[in-house]
PDB file of C-alpha atoms in Angstrom:
ATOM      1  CA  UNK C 246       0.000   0.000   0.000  1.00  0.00           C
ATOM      2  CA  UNK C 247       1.700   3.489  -1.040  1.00  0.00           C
ATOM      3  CA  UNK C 248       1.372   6.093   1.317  1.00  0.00           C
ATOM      4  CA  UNK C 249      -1.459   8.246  -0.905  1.00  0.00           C
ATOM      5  CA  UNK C 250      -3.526   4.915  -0.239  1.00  0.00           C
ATOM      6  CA  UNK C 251      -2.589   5.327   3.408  1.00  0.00           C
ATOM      7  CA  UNK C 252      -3.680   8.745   3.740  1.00  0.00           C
ATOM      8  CA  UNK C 253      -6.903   7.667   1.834  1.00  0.00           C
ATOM      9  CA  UNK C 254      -7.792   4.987   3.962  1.00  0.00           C
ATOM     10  CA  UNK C 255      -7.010   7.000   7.088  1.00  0.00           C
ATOM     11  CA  UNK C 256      -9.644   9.609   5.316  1.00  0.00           C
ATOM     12  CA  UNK C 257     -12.338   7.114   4.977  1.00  0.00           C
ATOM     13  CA  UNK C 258     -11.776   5.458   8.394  1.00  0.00           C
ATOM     14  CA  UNK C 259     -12.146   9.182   9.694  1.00  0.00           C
ATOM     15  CA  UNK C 260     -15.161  10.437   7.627  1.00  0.00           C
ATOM     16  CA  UNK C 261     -16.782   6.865   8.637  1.00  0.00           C
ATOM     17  CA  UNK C 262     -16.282   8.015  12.253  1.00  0.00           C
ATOM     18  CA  UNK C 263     -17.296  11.051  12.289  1.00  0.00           C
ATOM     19  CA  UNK C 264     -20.955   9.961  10.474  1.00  0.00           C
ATOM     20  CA  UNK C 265     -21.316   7.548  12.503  1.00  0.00           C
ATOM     21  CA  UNK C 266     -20.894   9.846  15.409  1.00  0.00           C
ATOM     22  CA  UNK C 267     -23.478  12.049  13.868  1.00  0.00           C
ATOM     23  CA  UNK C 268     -26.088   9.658  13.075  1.00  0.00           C
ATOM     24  CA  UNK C 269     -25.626   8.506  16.921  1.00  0.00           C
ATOM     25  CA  UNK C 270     -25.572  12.190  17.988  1.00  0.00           C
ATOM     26  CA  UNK C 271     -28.961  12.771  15.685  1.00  0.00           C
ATOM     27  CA  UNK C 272     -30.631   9.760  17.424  1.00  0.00           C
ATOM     28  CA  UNK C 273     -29.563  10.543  21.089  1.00  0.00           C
ATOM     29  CA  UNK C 274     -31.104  13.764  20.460  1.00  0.00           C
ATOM     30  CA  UNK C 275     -34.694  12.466  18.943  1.00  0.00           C
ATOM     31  CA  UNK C 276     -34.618  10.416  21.740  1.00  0.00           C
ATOM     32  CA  UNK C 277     -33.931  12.208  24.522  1.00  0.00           C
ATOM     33  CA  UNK C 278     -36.613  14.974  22.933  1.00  0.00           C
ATOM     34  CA  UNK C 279     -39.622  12.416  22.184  1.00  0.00           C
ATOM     35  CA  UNK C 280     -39.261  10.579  25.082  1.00  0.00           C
ATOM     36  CA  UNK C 281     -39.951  13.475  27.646  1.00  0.00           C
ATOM     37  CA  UNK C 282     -42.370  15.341  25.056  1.00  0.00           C
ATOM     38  CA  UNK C 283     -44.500  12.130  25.172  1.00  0.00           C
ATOM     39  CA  UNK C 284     -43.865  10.504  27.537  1.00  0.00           C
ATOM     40  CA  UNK C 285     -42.238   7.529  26.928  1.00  0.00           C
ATOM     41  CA  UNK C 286     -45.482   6.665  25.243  1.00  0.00           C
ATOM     42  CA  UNK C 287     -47.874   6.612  27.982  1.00  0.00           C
ATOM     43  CA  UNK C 288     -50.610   8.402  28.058  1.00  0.00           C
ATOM     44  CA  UNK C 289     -50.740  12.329  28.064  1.00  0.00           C
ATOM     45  CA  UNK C 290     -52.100  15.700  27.266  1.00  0.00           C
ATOM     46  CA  UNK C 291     -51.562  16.638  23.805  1.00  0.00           C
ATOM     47  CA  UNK C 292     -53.429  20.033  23.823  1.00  0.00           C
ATOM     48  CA  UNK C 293     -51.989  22.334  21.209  1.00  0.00           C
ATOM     49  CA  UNK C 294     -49.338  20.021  21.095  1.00  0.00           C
ATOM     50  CA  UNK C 295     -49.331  20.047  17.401  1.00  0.00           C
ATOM     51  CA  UNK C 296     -50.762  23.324  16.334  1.00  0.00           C
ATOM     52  CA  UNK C 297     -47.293  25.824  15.216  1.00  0.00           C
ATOM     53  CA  UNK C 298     -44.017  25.594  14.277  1.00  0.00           C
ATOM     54  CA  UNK C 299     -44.104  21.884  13.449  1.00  0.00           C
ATOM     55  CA  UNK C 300     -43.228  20.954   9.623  1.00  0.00           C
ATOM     56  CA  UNK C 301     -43.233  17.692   7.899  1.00  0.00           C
ATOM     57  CA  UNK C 302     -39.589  17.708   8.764  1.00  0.00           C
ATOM     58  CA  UNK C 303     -39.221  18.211  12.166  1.00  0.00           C
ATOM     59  CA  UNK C 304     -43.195  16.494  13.011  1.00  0.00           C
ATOM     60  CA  UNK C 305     -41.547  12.500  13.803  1.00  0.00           C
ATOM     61  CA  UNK C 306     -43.403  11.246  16.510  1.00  0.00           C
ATOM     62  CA  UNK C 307     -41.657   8.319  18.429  1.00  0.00           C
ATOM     63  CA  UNK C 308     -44.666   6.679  20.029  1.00  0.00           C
ATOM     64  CA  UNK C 309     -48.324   6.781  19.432  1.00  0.00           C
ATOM     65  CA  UNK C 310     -50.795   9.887  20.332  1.00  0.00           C
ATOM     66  CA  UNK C 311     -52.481   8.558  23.503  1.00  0.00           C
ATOM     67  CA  UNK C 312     -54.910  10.572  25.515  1.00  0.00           C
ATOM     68  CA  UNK C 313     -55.935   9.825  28.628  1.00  0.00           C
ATOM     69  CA  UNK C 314     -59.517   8.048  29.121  1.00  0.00           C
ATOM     70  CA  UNK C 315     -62.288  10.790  30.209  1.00  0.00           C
ATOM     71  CA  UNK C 316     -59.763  13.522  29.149  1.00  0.00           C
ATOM     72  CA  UNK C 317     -60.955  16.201  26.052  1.00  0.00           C
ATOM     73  CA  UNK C 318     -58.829  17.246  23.590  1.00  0.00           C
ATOM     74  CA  UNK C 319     -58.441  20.157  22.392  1.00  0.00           C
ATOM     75  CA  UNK C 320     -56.504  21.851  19.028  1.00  0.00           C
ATOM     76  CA  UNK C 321     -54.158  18.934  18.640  1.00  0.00           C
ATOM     77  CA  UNK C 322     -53.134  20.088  14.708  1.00  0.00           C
ATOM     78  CA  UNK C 323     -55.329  23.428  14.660  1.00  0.00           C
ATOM     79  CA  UNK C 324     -54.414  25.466  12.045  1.00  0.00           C
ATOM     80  CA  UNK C 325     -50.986  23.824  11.116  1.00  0.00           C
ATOM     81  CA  UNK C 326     -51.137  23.487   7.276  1.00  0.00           C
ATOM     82  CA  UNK C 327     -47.338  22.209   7.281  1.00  0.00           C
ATOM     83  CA  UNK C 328     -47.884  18.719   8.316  1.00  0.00           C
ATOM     84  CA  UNK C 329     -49.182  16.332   5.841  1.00  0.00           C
ATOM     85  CA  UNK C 330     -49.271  13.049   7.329  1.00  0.00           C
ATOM     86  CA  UNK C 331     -50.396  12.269  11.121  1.00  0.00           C
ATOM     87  CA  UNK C 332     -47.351   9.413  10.651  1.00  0.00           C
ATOM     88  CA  UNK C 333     -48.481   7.508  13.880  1.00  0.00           C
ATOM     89  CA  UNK C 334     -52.038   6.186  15.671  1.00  0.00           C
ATOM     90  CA  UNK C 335     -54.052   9.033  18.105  1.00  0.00           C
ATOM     91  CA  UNK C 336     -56.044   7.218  20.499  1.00  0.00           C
ATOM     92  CA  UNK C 337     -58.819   9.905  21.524  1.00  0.00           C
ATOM     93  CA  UNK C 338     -60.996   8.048  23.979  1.00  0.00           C
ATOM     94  CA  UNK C 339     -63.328  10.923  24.846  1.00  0.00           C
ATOM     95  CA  UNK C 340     -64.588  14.334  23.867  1.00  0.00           C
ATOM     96  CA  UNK C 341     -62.138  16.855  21.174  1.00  0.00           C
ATOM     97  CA  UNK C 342     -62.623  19.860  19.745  1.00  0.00           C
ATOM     98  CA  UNK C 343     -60.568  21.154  16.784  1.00  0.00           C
ATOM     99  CA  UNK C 344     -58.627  18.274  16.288  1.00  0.00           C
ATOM    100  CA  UNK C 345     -57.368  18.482  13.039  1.00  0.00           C
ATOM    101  CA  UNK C 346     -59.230  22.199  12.339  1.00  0.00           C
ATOM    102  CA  UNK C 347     -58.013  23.819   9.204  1.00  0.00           C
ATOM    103  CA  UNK C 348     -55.263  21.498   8.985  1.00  0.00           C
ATOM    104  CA  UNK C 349     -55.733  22.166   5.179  1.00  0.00           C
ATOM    105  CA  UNK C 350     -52.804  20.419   3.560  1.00  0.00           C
ATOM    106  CA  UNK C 351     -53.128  17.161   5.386  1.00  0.00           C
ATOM    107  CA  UNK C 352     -53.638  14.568   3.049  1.00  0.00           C
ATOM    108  CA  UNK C 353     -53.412  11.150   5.750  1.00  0.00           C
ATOM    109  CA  UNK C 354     -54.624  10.442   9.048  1.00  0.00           C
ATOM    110  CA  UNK C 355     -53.012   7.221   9.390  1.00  0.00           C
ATOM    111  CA  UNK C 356     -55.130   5.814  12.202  1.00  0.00           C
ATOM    112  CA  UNK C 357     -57.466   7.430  14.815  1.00  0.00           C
ATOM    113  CA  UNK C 358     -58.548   5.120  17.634  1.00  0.00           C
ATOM    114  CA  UNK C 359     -62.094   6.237  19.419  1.00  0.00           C
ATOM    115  CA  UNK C 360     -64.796   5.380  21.601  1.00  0.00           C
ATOM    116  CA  UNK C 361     -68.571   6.040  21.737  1.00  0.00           C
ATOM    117  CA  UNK C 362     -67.458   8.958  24.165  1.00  0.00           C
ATOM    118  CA  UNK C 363     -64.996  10.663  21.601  1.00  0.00           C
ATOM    119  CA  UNK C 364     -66.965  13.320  19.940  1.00  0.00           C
ATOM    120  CA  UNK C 365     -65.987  15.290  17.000  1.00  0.00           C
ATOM    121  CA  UNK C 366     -66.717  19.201  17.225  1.00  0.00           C
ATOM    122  CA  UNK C 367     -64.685  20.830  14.275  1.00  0.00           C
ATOM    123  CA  UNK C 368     -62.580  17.849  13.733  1.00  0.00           C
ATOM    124  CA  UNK C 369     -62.293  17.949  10.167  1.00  0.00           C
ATOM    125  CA  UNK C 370     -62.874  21.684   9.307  1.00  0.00           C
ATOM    126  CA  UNK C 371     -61.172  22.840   6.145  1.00  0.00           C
ATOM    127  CA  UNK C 372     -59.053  19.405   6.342  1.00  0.00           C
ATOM    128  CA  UNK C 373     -59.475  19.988   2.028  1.00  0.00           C
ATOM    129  CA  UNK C 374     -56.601  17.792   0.882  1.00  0.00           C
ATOM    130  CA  UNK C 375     -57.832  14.357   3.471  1.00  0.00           C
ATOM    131  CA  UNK C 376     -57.220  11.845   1.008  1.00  0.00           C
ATOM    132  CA  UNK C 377     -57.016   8.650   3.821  1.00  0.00           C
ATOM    133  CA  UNK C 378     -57.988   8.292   6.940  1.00  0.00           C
ATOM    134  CA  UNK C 379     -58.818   5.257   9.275  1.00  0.00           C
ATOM    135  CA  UNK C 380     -60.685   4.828  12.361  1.00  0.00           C
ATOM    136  CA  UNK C 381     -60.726   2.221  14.572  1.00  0.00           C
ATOM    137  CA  UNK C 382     -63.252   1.924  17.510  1.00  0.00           C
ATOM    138  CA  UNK C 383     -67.167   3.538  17.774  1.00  0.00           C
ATOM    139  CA  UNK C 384     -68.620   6.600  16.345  1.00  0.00           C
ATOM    140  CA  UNK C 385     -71.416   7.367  18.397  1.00  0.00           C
ATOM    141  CA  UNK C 386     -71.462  11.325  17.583  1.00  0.00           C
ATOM    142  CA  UNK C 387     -72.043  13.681  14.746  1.00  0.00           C
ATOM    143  CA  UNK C 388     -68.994  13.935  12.577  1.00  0.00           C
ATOM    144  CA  UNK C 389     -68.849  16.196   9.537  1.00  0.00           C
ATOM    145  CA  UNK C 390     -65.948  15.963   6.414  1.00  0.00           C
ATOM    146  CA  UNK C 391     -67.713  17.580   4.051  1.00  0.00           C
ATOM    147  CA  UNK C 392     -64.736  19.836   3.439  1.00  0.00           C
ATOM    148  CA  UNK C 393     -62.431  16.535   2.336  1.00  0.00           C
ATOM    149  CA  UNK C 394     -63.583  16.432  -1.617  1.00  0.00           C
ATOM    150  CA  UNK C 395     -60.827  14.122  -2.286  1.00  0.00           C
ATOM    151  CA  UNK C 396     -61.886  11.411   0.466  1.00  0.00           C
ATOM    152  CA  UNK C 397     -61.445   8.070  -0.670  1.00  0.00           C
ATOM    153  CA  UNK C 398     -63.327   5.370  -1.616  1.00  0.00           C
ATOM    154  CA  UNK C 399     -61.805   3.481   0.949  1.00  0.00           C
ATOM    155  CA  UNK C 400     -61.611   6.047   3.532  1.00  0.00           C
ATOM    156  CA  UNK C 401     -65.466   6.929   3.019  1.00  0.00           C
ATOM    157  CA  UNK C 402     -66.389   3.132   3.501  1.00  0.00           C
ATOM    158  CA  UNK C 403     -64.247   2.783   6.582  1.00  0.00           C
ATOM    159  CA  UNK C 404     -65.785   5.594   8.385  1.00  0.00           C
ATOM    160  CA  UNK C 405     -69.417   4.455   7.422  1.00  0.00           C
ATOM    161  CA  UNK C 406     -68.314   0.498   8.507  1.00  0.00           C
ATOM    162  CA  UNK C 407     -67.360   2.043  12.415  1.00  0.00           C
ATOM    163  CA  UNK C 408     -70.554   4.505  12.236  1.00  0.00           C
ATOM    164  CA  UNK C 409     -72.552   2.499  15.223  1.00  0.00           C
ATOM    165  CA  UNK C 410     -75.540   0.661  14.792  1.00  0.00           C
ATOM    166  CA  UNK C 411     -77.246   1.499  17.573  1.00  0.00           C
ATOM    167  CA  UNK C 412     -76.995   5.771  17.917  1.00  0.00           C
ATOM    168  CA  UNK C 413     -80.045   7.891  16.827  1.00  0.00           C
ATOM    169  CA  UNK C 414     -80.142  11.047  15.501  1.00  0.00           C
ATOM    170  CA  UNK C 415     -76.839  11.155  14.813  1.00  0.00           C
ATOM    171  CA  UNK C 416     -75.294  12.787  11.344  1.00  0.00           C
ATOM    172  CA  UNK C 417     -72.546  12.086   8.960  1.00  0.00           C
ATOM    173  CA  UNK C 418     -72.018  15.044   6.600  1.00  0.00           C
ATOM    174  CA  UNK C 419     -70.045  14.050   3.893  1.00  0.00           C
ATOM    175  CA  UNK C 420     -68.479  15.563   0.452  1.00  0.00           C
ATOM    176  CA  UNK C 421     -70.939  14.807  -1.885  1.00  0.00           C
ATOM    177  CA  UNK C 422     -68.018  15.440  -5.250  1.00  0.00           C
ATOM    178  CA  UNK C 423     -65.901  12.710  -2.860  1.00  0.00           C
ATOM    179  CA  UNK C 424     -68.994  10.377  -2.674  1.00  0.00           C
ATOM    180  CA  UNK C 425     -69.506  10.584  -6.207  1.00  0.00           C
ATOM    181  CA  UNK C 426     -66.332  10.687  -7.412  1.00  0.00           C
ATOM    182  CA  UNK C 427     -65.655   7.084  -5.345  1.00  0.00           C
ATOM    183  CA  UNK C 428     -68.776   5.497  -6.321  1.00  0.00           C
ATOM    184  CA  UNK C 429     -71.790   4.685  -8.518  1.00  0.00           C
ATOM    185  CA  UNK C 430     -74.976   4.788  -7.197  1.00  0.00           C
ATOM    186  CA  UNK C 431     -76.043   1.613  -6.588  1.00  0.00           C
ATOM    187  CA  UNK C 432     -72.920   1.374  -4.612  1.00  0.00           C
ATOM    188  CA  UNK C 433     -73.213   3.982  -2.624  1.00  0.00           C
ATOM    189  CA  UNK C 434     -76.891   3.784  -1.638  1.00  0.00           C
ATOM    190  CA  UNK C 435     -75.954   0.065  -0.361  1.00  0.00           C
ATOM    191  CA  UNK C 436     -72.954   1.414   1.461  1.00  0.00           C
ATOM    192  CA  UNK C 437     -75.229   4.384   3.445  1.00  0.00           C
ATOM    193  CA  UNK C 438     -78.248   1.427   3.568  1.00  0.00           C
ATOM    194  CA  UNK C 439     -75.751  -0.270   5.933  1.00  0.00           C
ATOM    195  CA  UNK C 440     -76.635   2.509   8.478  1.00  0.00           C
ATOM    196  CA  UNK C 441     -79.838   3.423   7.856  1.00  0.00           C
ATOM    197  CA  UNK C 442     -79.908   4.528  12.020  1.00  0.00           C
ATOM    198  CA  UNK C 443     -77.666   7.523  10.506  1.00  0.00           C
ATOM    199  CA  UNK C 444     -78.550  10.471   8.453  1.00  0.00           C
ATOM    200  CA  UNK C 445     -76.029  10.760   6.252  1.00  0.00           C
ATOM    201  CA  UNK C 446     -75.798  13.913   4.747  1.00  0.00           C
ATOM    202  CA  UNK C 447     -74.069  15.142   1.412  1.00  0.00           C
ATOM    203  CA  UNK C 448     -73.458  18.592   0.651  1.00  0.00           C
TER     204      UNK C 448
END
């Protein structure tokens, strides 16, 4: 080995330490933020946790979004038009408001956890790029996306499948171009037949 291939070995062994350094520096850091901001993961408040200053870039939640039970929520992702995709499960187990108001660039929800209890005041207000979103659990309350005219097919028949078959007088207000953009008519008047408890509304 000449020296010039000794001095560029000795480069690469150094650059490879000093990325590797980084990288490790990076992740003690993320760490060290996520796990205080949330908790390790358990349970917390997430009020306005969401709502300024966060960006696709530095929004990278380590754990799920897990609110405590019999705890409201309030302006998780109000008015933030930066982030795009939710990127982990919320679990909101009881009454919001705002939750995702005017978050207007938002195109996935990737999964939202509720309970007959979890209500829905201005959840979905101006959320005009919602492309996907799944829920998991009970509606039992009035929920309105009627802003989300790019809802999919499968998004709109998830949310109608966890609509519960028991409530009364209860409303789903949906985007009537997403509704008929996603499906004929046959197929859409045996989807909303499914919950014929519901008035589902299209506007």
């Amino acid at each position: 080995m000449t020296v010039a291939d000794k001095i560029t070995r000795v480069k690469e062994d150094i650059d490879a330490v000093h990325e590797a350094g980084v990288s490790e520096g990076i992740k003690s850091a993320y760490d060290a933020f996520w796990d205080v901001f949330q908790n390790k993961g358990a349970p917390r408040q997430y009020n306005n946790a969401f709502c300024t200053g966060w960006t696709d870039e530095n929004y990278n939640p380590k754990y799920p979004i897990t609110i405590p039970e019999n705890t409201g929520l309030t302006y998780l992702y109000a008015y933030n038009t930066s982030v795009t995709d939710t990127k982990v499960t919320i679990t909101a187990p009881y009454t919001t408001i705002y939750m995702f108001y005017w978050m207007a660039n938002c195109h996935t929800i990737r999964k939202l956890v509720v309970t007959p209890s979890t209500t829905f005041e201005g959840a979905f207000y101006y959320c005009l790029k919602l492309k996907n979103i799944t829920i998991e659990g009970v509606i039992a309350n009035n929920v309105d996306l009627q802003w989300s005219t790019v809802l999919s097919k499968a998004s709109i028949q998830n949310v109608i499948g966890v609509l519960s078959t028991t409530a009364s007088q209860k409303t789903l207000t949906l985007s009537k171009t997403a509704v008929n953009n996603a499906f004929t008519t046959e197929e859409w008047t045996a989807l909303a037949n499914t919950r014929s408890n519901w008035t589902i509304s299209l506007v």
